[in-house]
Coordinates of C-alpha atoms in Angstrom, one line a residue:
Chain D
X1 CA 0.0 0.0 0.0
X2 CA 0.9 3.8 -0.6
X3 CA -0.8 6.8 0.2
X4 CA -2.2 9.0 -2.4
X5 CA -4.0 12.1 -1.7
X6 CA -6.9 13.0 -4.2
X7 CA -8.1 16.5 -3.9
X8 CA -11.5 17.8 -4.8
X9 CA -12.3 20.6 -7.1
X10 CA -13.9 22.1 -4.0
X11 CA -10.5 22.0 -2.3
X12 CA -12.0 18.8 -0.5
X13 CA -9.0 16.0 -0.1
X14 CA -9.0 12.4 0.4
X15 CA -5.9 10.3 1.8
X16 CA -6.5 7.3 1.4
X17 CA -4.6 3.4 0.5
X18 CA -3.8 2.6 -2.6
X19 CA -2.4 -1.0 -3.3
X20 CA 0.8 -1.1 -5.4
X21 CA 0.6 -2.5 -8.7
X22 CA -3.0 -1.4 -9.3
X23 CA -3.4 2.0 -10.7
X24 CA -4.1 5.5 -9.3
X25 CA -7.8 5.5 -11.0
X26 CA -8.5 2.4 -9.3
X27 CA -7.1 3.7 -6.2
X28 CA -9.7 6.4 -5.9
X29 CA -12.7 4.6 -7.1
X30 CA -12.1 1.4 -4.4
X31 CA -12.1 4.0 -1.7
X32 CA -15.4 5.7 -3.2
X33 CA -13.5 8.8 -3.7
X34 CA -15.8 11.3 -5.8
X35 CA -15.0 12.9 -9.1
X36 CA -12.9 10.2 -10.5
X37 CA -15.0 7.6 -12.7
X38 CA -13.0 5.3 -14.9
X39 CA -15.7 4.3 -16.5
X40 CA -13.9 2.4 -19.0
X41 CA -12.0 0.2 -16.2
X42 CA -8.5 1.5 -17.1
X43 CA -8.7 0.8 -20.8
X44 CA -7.6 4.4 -21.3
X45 CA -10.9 4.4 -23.5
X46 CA -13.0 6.8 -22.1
X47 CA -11.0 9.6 -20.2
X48 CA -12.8 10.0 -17.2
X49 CA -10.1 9.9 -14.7
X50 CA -8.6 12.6 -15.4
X51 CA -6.2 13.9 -12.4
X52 CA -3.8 17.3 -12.4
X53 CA -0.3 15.3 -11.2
X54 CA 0.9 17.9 -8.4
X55 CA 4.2 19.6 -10.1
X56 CA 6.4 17.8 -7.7
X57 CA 6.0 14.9 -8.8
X58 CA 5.7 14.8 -12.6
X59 CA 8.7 13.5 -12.8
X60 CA 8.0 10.1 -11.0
X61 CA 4.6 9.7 -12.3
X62 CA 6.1 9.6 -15.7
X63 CA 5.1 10.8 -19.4
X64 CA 1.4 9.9 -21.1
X65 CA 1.1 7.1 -23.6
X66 CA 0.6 8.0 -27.4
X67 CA -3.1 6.7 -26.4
X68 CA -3.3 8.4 -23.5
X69 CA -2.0 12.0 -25.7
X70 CA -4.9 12.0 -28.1
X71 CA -7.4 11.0 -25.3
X72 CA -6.3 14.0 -23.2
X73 CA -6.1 16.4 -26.5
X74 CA -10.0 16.8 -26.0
X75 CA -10.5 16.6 -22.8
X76 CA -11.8 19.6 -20.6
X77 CA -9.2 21.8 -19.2
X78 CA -6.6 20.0 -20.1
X79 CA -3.1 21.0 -18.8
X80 CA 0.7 20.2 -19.0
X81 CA 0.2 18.1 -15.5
X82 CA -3.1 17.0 -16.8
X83 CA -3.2 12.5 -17.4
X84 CA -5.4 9.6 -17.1
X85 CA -4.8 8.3 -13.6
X86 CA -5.3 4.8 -15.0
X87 CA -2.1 4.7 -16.9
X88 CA -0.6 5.9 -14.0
X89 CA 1.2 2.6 -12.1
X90 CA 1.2 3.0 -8.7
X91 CA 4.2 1.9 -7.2
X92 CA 6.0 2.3 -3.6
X93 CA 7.8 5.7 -4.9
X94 CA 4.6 7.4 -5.6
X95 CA 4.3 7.0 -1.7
X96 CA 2.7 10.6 -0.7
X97 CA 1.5 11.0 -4.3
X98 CA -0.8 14.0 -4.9
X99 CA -3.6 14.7 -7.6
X100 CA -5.6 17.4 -8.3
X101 CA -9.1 16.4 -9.5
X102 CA -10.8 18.9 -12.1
X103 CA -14.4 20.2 -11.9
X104 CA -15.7 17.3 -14.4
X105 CA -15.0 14.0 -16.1
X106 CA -17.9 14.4 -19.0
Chain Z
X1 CA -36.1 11.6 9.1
X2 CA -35.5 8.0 7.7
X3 CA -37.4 6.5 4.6
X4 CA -37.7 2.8 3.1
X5 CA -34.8 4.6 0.5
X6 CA -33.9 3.0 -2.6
X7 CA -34.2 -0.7 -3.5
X8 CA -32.0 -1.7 -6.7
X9 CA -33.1 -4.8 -8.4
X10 CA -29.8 -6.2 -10.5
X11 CA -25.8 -5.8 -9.4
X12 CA -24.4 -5.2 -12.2
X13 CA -22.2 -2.9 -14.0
X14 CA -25.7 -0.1 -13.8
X15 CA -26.4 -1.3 -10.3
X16 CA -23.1 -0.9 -8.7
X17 CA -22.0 2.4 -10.1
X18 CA -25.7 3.6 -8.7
X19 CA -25.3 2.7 -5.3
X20 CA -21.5 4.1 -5.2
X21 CA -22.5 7.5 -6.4
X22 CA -25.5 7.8 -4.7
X23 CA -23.0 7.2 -1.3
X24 CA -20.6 9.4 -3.0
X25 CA -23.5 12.5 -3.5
X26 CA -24.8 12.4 0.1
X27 CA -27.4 9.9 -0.1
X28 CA -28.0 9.1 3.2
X29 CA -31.2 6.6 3.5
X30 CA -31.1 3.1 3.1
X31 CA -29.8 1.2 -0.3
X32 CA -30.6 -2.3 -0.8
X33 CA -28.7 -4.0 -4.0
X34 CA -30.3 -7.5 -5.0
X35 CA -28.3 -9.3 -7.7
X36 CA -28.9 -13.1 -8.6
X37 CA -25.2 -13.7 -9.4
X38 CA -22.9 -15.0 -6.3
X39 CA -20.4 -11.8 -7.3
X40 CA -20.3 -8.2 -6.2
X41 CA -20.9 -5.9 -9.4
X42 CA -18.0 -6.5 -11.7
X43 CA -17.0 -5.5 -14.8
X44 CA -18.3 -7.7 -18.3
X45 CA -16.2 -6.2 -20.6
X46 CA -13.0 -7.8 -19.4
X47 CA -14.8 -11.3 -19.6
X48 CA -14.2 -11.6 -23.6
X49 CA -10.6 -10.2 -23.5
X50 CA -8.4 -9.9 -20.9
X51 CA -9.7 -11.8 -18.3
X52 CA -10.2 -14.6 -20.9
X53 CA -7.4 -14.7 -22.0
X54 CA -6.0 -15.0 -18.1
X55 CA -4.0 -11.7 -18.0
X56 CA -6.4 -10.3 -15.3
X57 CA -6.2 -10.3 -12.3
X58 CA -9.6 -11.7 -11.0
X59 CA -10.0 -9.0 -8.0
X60 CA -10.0 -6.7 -10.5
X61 CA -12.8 -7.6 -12.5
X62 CA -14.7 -6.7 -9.6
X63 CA -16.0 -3.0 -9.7
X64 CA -15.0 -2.3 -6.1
X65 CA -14.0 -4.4 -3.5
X66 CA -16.1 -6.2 -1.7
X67 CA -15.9 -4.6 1.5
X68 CA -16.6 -1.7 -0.3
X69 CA -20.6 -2.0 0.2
X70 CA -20.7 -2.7 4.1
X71 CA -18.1 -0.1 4.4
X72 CA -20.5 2.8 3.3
X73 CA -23.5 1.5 4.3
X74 CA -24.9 -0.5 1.4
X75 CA -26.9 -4.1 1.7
X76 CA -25.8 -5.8 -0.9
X77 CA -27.5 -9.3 -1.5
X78 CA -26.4 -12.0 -3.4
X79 CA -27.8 -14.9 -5.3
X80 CA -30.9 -13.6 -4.1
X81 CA -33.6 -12.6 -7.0
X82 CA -36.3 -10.5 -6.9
X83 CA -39.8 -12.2 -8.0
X84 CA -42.3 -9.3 -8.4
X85 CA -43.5 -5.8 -7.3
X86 CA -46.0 -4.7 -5.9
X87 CA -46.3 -1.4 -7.0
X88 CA -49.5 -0.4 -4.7
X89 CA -48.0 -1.6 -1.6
X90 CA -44.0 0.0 -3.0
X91 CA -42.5 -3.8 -2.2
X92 CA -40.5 -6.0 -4.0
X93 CA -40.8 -9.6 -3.3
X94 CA -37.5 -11.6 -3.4
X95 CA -38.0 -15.6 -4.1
X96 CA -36.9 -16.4 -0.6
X97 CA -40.2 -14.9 0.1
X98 CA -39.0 -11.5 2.0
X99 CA -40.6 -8.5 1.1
X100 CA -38.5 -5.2 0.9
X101 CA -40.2 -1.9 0.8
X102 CA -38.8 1.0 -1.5
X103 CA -39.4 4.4 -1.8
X104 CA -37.3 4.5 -5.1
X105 CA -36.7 1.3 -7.1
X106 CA -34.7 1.0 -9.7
X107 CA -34.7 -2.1 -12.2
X108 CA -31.2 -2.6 -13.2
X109 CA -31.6 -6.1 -15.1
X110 CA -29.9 -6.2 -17.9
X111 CA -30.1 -8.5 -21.1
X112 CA -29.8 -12.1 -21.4
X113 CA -28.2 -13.9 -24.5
X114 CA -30.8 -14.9 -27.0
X115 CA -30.9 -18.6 -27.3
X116 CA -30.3 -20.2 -30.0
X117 CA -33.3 -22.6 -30.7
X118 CA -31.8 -25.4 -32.7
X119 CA -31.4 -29.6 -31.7
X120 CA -28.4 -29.9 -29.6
X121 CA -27.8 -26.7 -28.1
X122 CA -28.1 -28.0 -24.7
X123 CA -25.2 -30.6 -25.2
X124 CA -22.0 -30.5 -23.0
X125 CA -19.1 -28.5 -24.9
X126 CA -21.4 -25.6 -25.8
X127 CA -21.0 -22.1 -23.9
X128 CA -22.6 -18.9 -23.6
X129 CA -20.9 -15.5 -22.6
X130 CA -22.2 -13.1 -20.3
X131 CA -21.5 -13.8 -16.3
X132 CA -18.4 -14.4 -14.8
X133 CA -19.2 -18.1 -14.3
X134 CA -19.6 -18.7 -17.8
X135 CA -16.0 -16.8 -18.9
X136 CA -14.6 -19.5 -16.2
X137 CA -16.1 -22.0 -17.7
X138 CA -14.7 -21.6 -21.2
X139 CA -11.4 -20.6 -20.2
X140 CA -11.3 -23.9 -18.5
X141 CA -11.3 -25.2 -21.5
X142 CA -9.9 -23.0 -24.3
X143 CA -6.4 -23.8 -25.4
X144 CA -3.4 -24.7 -28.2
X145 CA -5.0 -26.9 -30.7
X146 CA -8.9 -26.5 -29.2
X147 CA -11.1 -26.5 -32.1
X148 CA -13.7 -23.7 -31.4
X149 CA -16.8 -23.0 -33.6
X150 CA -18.0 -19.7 -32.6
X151 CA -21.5 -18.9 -33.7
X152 CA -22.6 -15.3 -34.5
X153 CA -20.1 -12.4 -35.5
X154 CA -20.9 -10.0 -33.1
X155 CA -18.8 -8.2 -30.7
X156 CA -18.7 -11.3 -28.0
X157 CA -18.1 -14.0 -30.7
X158 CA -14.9 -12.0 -32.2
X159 CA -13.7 -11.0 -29.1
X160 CA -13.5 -14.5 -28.3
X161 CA -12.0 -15.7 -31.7
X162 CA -9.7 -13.3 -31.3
X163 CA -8.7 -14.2 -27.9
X164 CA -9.0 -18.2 -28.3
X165 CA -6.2 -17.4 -31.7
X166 CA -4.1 -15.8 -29.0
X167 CA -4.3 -19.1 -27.1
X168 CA -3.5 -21.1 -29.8
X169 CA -6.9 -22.3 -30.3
X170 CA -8.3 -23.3 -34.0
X171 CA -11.6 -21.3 -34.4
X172 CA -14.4 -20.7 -37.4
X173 CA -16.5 -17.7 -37.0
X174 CA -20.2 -18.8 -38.5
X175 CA -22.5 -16.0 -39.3
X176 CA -26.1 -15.8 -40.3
X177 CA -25.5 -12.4 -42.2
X178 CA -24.0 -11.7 -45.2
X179 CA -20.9 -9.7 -43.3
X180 CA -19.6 -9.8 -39.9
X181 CA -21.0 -7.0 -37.6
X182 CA -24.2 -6.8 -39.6
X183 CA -25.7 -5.1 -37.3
X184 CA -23.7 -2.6 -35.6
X185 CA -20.8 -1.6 -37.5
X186 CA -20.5 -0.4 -41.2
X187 CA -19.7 -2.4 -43.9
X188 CA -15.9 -0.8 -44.2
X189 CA -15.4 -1.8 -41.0
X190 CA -16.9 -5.4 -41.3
X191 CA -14.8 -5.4 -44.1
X192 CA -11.5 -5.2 -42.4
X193 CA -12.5 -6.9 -39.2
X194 CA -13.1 -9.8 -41.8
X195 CA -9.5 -9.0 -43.5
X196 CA -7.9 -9.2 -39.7
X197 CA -9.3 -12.2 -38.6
X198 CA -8.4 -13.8 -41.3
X199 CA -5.0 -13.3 -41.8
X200 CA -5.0 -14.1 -37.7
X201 CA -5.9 -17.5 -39.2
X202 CA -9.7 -17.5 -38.1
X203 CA -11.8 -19.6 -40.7
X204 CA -15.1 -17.0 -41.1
X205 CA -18.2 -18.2 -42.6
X206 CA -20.6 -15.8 -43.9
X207 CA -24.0 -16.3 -44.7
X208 CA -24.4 -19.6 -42.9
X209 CA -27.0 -20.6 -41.1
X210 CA -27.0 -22.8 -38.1
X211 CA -29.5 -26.1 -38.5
X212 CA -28.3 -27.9 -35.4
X213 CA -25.3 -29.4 -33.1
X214 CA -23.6 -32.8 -34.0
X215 CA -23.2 -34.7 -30.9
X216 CA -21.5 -38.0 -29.6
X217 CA -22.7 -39.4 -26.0
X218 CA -24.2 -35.7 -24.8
X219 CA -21.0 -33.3 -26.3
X220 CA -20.9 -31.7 -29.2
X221 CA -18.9 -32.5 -32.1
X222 CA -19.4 -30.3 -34.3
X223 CA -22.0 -27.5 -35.8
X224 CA -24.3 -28.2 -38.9
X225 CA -24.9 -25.7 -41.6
X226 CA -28.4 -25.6 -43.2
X227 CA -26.2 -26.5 -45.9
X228 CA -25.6 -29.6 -44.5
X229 CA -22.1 -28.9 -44.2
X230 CA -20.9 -29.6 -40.4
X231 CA -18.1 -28.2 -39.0
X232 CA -16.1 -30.2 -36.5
X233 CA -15.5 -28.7 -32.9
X234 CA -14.2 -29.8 -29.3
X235 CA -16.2 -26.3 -28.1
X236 CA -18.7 -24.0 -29.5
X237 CA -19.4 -20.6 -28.1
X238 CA -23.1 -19.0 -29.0
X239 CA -22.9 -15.1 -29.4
X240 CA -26.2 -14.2 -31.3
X241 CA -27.7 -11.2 -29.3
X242 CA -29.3 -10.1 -26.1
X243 CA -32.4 -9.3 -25.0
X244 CA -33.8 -7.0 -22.6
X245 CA -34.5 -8.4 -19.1
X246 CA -37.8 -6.4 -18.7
X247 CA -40.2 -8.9 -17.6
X248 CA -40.9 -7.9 -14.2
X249 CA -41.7 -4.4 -15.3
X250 CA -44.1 -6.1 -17.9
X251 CA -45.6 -7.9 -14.9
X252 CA -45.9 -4.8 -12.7
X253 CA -47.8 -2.7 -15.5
X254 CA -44.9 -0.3 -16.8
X255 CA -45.0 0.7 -20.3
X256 CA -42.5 -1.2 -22.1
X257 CA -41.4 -1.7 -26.0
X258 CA -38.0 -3.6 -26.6
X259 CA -37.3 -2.8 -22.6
X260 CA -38.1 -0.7 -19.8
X261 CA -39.6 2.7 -21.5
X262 CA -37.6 5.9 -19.7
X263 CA -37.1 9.5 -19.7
X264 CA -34.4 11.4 -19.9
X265 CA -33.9 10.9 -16.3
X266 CA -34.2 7.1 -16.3
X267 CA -37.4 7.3 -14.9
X268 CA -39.9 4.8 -16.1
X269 CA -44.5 5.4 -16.5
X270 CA -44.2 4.9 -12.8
X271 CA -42.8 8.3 -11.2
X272 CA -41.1 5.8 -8.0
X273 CA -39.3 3.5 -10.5
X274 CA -36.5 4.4 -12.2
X275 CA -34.5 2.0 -15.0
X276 CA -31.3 1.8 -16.1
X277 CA -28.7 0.1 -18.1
X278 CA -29.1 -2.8 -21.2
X279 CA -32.8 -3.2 -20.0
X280 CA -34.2 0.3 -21.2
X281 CA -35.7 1.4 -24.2
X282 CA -34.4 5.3 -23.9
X283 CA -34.7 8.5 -25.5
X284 CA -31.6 9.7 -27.3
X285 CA -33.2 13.3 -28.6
X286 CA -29.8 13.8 -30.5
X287 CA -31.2 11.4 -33.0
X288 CA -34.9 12.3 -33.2
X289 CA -35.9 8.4 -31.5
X290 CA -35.5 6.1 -28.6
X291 CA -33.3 3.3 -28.5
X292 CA -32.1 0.2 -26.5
X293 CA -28.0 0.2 -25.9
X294 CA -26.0 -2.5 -24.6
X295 CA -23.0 -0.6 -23.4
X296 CA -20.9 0.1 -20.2
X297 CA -21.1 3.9 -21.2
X298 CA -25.1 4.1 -21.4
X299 CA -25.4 2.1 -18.4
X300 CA -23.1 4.8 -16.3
X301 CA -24.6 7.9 -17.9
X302 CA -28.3 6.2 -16.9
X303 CA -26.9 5.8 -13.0
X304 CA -25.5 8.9 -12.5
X305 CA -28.8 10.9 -13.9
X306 CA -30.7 8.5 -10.8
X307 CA -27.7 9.8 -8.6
X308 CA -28.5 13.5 -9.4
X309 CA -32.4 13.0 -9.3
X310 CA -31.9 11.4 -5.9
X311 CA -29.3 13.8 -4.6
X312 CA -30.6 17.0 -5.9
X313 CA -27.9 17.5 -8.3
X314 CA -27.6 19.2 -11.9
X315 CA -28.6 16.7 -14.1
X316 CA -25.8 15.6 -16.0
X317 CA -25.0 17.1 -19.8
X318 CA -26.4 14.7 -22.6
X319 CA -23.4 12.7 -24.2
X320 CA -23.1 10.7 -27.6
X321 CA -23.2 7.5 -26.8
X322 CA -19.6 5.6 -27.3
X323 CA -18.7 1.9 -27.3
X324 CA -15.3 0.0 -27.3
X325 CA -13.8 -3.5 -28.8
X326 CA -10.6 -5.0 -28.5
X327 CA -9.8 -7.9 -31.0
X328 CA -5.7 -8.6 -30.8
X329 CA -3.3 -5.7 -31.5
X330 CA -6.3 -3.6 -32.5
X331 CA -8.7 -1.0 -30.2
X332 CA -12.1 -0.3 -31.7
X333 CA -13.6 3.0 -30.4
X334 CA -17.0 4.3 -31.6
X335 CA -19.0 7.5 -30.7
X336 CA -22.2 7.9 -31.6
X337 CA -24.8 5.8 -33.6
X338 CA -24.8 5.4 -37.5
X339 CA -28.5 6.5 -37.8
X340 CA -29.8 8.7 -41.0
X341 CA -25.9 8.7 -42.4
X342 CA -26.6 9.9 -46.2
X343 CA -22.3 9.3 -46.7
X344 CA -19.6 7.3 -45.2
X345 CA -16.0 9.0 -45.6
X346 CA -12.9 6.9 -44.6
X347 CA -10.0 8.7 -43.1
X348 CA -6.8 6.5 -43.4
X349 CA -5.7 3.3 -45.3
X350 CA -7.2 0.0 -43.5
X351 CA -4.5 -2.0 -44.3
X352 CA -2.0 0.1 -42.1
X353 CA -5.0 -1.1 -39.3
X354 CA -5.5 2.8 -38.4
X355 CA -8.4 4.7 -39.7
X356 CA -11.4 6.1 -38.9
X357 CA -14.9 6.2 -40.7
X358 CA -17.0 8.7 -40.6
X359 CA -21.1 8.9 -40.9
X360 CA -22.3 11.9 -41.6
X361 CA -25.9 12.6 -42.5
X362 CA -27.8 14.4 -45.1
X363 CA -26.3 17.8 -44.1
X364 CA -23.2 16.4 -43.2
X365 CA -23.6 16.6 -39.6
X366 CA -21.7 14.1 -37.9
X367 CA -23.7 10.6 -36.6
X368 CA -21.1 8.4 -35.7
X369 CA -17.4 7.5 -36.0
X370 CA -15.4 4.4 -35.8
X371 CA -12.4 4.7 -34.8
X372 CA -9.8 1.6 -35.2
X373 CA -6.4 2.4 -33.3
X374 CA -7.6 6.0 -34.0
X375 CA -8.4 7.9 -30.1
X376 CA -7.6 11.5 -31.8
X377 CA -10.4 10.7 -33.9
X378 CA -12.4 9.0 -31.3
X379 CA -12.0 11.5 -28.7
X380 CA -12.6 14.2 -31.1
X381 CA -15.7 12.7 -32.3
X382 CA -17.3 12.0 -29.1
X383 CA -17.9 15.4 -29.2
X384 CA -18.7 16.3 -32.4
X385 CA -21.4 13.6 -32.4
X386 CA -22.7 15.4 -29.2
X387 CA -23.0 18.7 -30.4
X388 CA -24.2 18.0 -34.4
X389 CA -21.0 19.2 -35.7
X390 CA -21.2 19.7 -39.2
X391 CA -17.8 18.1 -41.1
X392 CA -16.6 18.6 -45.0
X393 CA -16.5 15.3 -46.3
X394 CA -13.1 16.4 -48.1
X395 CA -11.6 17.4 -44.6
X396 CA -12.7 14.6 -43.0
X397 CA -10.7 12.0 -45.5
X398 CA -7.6 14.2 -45.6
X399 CA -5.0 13.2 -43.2
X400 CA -2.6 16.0 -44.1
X401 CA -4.9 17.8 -41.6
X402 CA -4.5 17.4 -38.3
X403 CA -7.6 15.7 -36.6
X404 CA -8.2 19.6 -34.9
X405 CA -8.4 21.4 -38.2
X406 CA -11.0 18.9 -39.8
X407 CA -13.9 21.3 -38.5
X408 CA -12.1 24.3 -38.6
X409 CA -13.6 25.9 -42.1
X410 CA -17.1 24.7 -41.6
X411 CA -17.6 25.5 -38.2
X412 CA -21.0 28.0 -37.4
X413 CA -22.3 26.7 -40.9
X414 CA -26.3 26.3 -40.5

């Protein structure tokens, strides 16, 4: 487990557990944490889990996918920090992890 | 100020997303989630593809975990169905004879697989896919040298060709139409689904009818063609359709035609009873009529328009709805549905297996897009379809432009 805190567009945020080796989409919706859908399942299909990586620590969350690119290149208020939390991998360095969630997924 | 709160009849993909977000917007009265299957809601999609194929992890088929429901405060009850409603007396009745009184119900049911009414169906060696159970089942047996005979090419049956290839089974495709997809996908794209599976080594037969199932001491051993051709299998998968599960709302009175009739709101003729998911016959006023979808998308955007009835919320913006197919190294997006389309425009070469077509109607707004290995084009269409965006036929098949610019001259045309 490693702790990831989701914030809310309100300002609202959620620390919770997140199990290493699963990703930080499915992190949020086990714990019932609101504004993240994934309604695809982590297909990167759909973009609705749509996070804003905090800027300190882009460079351990890594780079999007090609796939993940052209799902983001439409996506409301997309940013440089802007990806799909379901490519993101989360692993024991992400440990303290924190995402920004914006004010919709659709 | 407590109430008998909401009883959900189904716990599937519909039903499980519904009770999570009603927790999640502040519901607060009691929620009650009946599902006949012995599994928390979990994911379908997964159970042609990945998960068939064993690269899943089973946990995470599930839609949450299973503490999940006890943990905020939902009753979730398995392999328990409901039997009726009394609508009068706002009860359901479940068939171990408890009653369960509702202030909101929601009928989140489903479809079945249509059956397949021929001699031998119900002979050992012969599956069906739609639960989890039935996915185990067939992996069970699926494997290097496995002669498979799938009937129907539909989504399920060449998911599963293509997934039984990847684990080295022998498989024939046999399908009653003319092309492959006959019913939900355009004839370019049947075309080069066809092409693919092919050259992946899957025997298709087109325009062949099923008469019946060979069979030696109860299993099957092979399929027979109207023809009188038969094809020899160890397994045969049947993937011919789904129908809605709306017979209890027939019983109870509700106005039903090819499902459960709803508003925009997922409400159903009775004001207490909402319906959601593959069991509704729904209005989609984008296209002028009302249709029954079998998708993960419609089911969601049908739950979270209960969720903001229920918890006083906005109701959620109308969206086109999408669907999605994976079938080996390729990833089949579509927004929107191929309704009215006056011309069909074809953006990329097929045989580099990325390309997108476009359906665009009479006035060249856009209806639909299918996307093969193409998300620009997807994720650009999903919301073009949604707001009638007019496209230039010429634009559209011109890949020197950049998916961006395809609606950049035309935009604000009438």
């Amino acid at each position: 487990m490693a702790k990831v805190t989701y914030i809310e567009f309100s300002g609202k945020p959620h620390t919770v557990d997140v199990l290493i080796g699963t990703s930080v989409m499915r992190g949020a919706v086990d714990n019932g944490v609101p504004g993240i859908d994934g309604d695809c399942g982590g297909e990167c299909a759909c973009a609705t889990c749509h996070v804003y990586v905090d800027p300190a620590w882009l460079a351990l969350t890594g780079s999007r996918t090609e796939m993940e690119q052209s799902m983001l290149s439409f996506a409301a208020g997309t940013e440089d920090n802007s990806r799909l939390s379901c490519q993101i991998a989360m692993s024991a360095a992400l440990d303290g992890l924190v995402v920004k969630l914006p004010e919709g997924q659709h | 100020m407590s109430s008998d709160g909401v009883v959900i009849v189904g716990a599937g993909h519909a039903a499980g997303t519904l009770a999570a977000g009603l927790r999640q917007g502040g519901y607060t009265q009691p929620i009650r989630l009946i599902g006949a299957e012995p599994l928390p809601p979990y994911q379908r999609p997964p159970l042609s593809k990945a998960w068939l194929k064993g690269e899943a992890d089973p946990a995470g088929l599930l839609l949450r975990p299973a503490s999940f429901y006890a943990e905020h405060d939902i009753d979730l009850r398995l392999s328990t169905r409901v039997t009726g409603i009394d609508r009068a007396a706002s009860r359901v009745r479940l068939d171990s004879g408890e009653t369960l009184a509702y202030e909101h119900l929601v009928l989140a049911t489903g479809s079945r697989l249509r059956r397949l009414e021929v001699p031998g169906i119900d002979s050992e060696g012969i599956f069906e896919l739609r639960t989890e159970a039935d996915a185990q089942a067939l992996r069970a047996r699926l494997g290097p040298g496995v002669r498979l005979a799938v009937v129907g090419g539909g989504y399920i049956g060449l998911e599963v060709a293509a997934t039984a290839r990847g684990l080295g089974a022998e498989v024939v495709v046999i399908e009653r139409e003319q092309r492959l997809l006959a019913r939900v996908a355009s004839q370019p794209l049947s075309a080069f689904f066809a092409d693919f599976h092919r050259a992946k080594g899957v025997t298709l037969m087109l325009a062949a009818s099923v008469a019946g199932f060979a069979t030696t001491a109860g299993k099957v051993t092979g399929v027979t063609l109207a023809s009188g051709q038969t094809i020899d299998c160890d397994l045969a998968l049947v993937g011919i359709g789904a129908l809605a599960n709306d017979a209890l709302a027939i019983e109870a009175g509700l106005v039903c035609r090819d499902g459960v009739v709803v508003d925009e709101q997922a409400l159903t003729s009775d004001p207490a009873i909402f319906a959601i998911g593959d069991c509704t016959q729904r209005p989609m006023p984008r296209y002028g009529r009302t249709v029954r979808l079998e998708s993960v998308p419609n089911a969601l955007e049908q739950a979270r328009q209960v969720v903001a009835r229920l918890c006083g919320k906005p109701m959620p913006a109308a969206e086109a709805p999408w669907f999605w197919s994976e079938q080996y190294e390729l990833r089949l997006q579509i927004a929107g549905l191929s309704l009215d389309v006056a011309t069909t425009v074809v953006r990329g070469d097929p045989a580099s297996s990325r390309f997108a077509v476009f359906h665009l109607d009479a006035g060249n707004r856009l209806q639909a897009l299918e996307a093969v290995n193409s998300p620009a084009e997807f994720a650009a269409a999903r919301q073009w379809v949604t707001a009638g965006q007019i496209i230039e036929p010429a634009r559209a098949a011109d890949t020197a432009l950049p998916v961006k610019q395809i609606v950049q001259s035309v935009s604000g045309a009438a």
